[in-house]
Amino acid sequence: MSILVVGTVAFDSVETPLGRADDILGGSATYFSAAASLYTDVKLVAVVGSDFPMERVAFLAERGVDIRGLQVVDGRTFRWSGRYDYKSNTTETLDTQLNVLADFHPTLPEGYAASDFVFLANIDPDLQQEVLEQVPDARLTMMDTMDFWINTQRESLVKTMSRVDVVTLNEAEARALVETESILTAAKWILELGPKLVVIKRGEYGCVKVDGNGYFTCPARLQEEVKDPTGAGDSFAGGFLGYLDKTGDLSEASLRQAVVHGSAVASFTVEEFGVERLRNLTPKDVAARYREFQEFSHLAEW
Ligand code: AMP
């Protein structure tokens, strides 16, 4: 089994209360692939410019990620810069330069369309739909997004949401999209569009999975140091979908386990700037952290 992901491969510049890093490897597809490849085969679709040193993604190829779908075109690579405020649990985008992303049209190399699971990572919702159209037989489709697309492409974004099985986004984005204070109201509004499941990420407060039957919440692991939260959402998605693809089980119990896997992988991502912590992470490390989650959220019979 395998997961097809379309998203960004980027140069990021980030500022957090614990430091800053400039022009480091980032992008939604990068973080997702680094996380999901701990579980299963990943096929990546993205674009970079001629300024991108391909050796930066060599570690993904070494982990078995299929990077034939990474197009290299003349021009500059997508760039994002942001600043994090831990007191308000918010991310401020300082700059977004689409560059080669502006004219990108995803084409799937041979074998990609046969993937069971498809992750439409944070990218232009028009491109998310272009990929969806090329995978009519996918067993499960999931999408993520960001304030940039909510603000610039709302209509197209809502259309993509109405065509996937699972929507994930963070709480500030959910509130902005639906114009409500309640994340439960926001999740229900998104479910009305058609998805079976919504996962709202809440940064240091964990996440909540909502479907037609109710909700399940998972706390985040408490960390003494969060060096850089960038990519926590994408690596959450990587752990979540990676686990589901590996087991092939979409029962409620398995979905809850997948939420914990996503949260466990994301808890590693934030320990270092960029993708550094994910480079040498092993399934064994994730398994140990999964057990920590079981322990700190365990509730005895009453
Ligand atoms: P996350 O922190 O998991 O929500 O995602 C962070 C990654 O998303 C960064 O590495 C950025 O390069 C990438 N990113 C930021 N803005 C956008 C955007 N508008 N579209 C696609 N990817 C983006």
Short mmCIF file of C-alpha atoms in Angstrom, two decimals, residues 1-128:
data_model
loop_
_atom_site.label_atom_id
_atom_site.label_comp_id
_atom_site.label_asym_id
_atom_site.label_seq_id
_atom_site.Cartn_x
_atom_site.Cartn_y
_atom_site.Cartn_z
CA MET A 1 0.00 0.00 0.00
CA SER A 2 1.13 3.58 -0.45
CA ILE A 3 0.16 7.20 0.04
CA LEU A 4 0.25 9.83 -2.67
CA VAL A 5 0.96 13.34 -1.35
CA VAL A 6 0.80 16.63 -3.19
CA GLY A 7 2.02 19.74 -1.40
CA THR A 8 4.90 22.17 -1.11
CA VAL A 9 8.66 21.66 -0.91
CA ALA A 10 9.95 24.97 0.33
CA PHE A 11 12.58 27.24 1.76
CA ASP A 12 11.35 28.37 5.19
CA SER A 13 12.55 31.14 7.47
CA VAL A 14 11.15 30.84 10.97
CA GLU A 15 11.34 32.80 14.16
CA THR A 16 10.31 31.27 17.47
CA PRO A 17 10.85 32.35 21.09
CA LEU A 18 13.78 29.87 21.13
CA GLY A 19 15.62 31.13 18.05
CA ARG A 20 15.46 31.57 14.32
CA ALA A 21 16.51 29.72 11.17
CA ASP A 22 16.69 31.03 7.62
CA ASP A 23 16.21 29.28 4.27
CA ILE A 24 15.87 25.84 5.77
CA LEU A 25 14.13 22.93 4.08
CA GLY A 26 10.38 23.04 4.69
CA GLY A 27 7.09 22.59 2.91
CA SER A 28 3.93 20.67 3.64
CA ALA A 29 4.84 17.70 1.41
CA THR A 30 8.33 17.50 2.92
CA TYR A 31 7.14 17.20 6.52
CA PHE A 32 4.33 14.84 5.57
CA SER A 33 6.65 12.51 3.63
CA ALA A 34 9.28 12.48 6.38
CA ALA A 35 6.60 11.41 8.88
CA ALA A 36 4.51 9.01 6.77
CA SER A 37 7.60 7.19 5.46
CA LEU A 38 8.10 5.85 8.99
CA TYR A 39 5.02 3.73 8.30
CA THR A 40 4.53 3.09 4.60
CA ASP A 41 5.53 3.92 1.00
CA VAL A 42 5.04 7.55 0.03
CA LYS A 43 4.83 9.04 -3.46
CA LEU A 44 5.52 12.76 -3.53
CA VAL A 45 4.21 15.34 -6.00
CA ALA A 46 5.53 18.91 -5.77
CA VAL A 47 7.54 21.54 -7.62
CA VAL A 48 10.83 23.31 -6.88
CA GLY A 49 12.80 25.92 -8.79
CA SER A 50 16.25 25.69 -10.36
CA ASP A 51 17.67 27.24 -7.15
CA PHE A 52 16.80 24.12 -5.13
CA PRO A 53 19.69 21.80 -4.16
CA MET A 54 18.25 18.32 -4.70
CA GLU A 55 20.58 16.85 -2.06
CA ARG A 56 18.29 18.48 0.51
CA VAL A 57 15.64 15.84 -0.16
CA ALA A 58 18.09 12.93 -0.47
CA PHE A 59 17.13 11.77 3.03
CA LEU A 60 13.55 11.31 1.86
CA ALA A 61 14.63 9.17 -1.09
CA GLU A 62 16.82 7.16 1.30
CA ARG A 63 13.73 6.53 3.41
CA GLY A 64 12.01 5.09 0.34
CA VAL A 65 9.96 8.17 -0.61
CA ASP A 66 9.32 8.15 -4.36
CA ILE A 67 10.41 11.61 -5.52
CA ARG A 68 9.92 11.08 -9.26
CA GLY A 69 6.95 13.44 -8.91
CA LEU A 70 9.13 16.34 -7.72
CA GLN A 71 9.25 18.62 -10.77
CA VAL A 72 12.18 21.00 -11.19
CA VAL A 73 11.38 24.06 -13.30
CA ASP A 74 13.12 27.32 -14.13
CA GLY A 75 12.57 29.92 -11.43
CA ARG A 76 12.62 30.29 -7.67
CA THR A 77 11.35 27.75 -5.15
CA PHE A 78 8.30 28.51 -2.97
CA ARG A 79 9.30 30.48 0.14
CA TRP A 80 7.49 30.98 3.42
CA SER A 81 8.47 32.87 6.52
CA GLY A 82 6.63 32.95 9.80
CA ARG A 83 6.82 33.84 13.46
CA TYR A 84 5.34 31.95 16.40
CA ASP A 85 3.88 33.40 19.55
CA TYR A 86 3.64 30.69 22.21
CA LYS A 87 1.62 32.83 24.64
CA SER A 88 -1.25 33.22 22.19
CA ASN A 89 -0.69 29.81 20.51
CA THR A 90 -0.64 31.53 17.09
CA THR A 91 1.42 31.60 13.91
CA GLU A 92 2.00 34.83 12.05
CA THR A 93 2.86 34.49 8.37
CA LEU A 94 5.39 37.21 7.55
CA ASP A 95 5.83 36.42 3.86
CA THR A 96 4.62 33.93 1.27
CA GLN A 97 6.30 33.85 -2.14
CA LEU A 98 4.57 31.39 -4.45
CA ASN A 99 7.28 31.62 -7.15
CA VAL A 100 7.23 28.39 -9.23
CA LEU A 101 4.06 27.28 -7.45
CA ALA A 102 2.11 29.95 -9.33
CA ASP A 103 2.33 28.07 -12.66
CA PHE A 104 2.48 24.53 -11.33
CA HIS A 105 0.22 21.74 -12.60
CA PRO A 106 0.71 18.38 -10.92
CA THR A 107 1.24 15.40 -13.19
CA LEU A 108 1.45 11.93 -11.74
CA PRO A 109 4.33 9.66 -12.75
CA GLU A 110 3.51 6.05 -13.60
CA GLY A 111 2.18 4.05 -10.66
CA TYR A 112 1.22 7.07 -8.55
CA ALA A 113 -2.51 6.94 -9.32
CA ALA A 114 -2.75 3.41 -7.89
CA SER A 115 -2.13 4.70 -4.32
CA ASP A 116 -4.90 3.75 -1.90
CA PHE A 117 -4.61 6.89 0.16
CA VAL A 118 -4.19 10.45 -1.06
CA PHE A 119 -3.08 13.42 1.03
CA LEU A 120 -3.70 16.87 -0.40
CA ALA A 121 -1.28 18.77 1.80
CA ASN A 122 -1.40 22.51 2.21
CA ILE A 123 -1.20 23.96 -1.33
CA ASP A 124 -3.41 25.89 -3.75
CA PRO A 125 -6.89 24.26 -3.57
CA ASP A 126 -7.13 24.36 -7.39
CA LEU A 127 -4.09 22.09 -7.50
CA GLN A 128 -5.59 19.85 -4.82
#
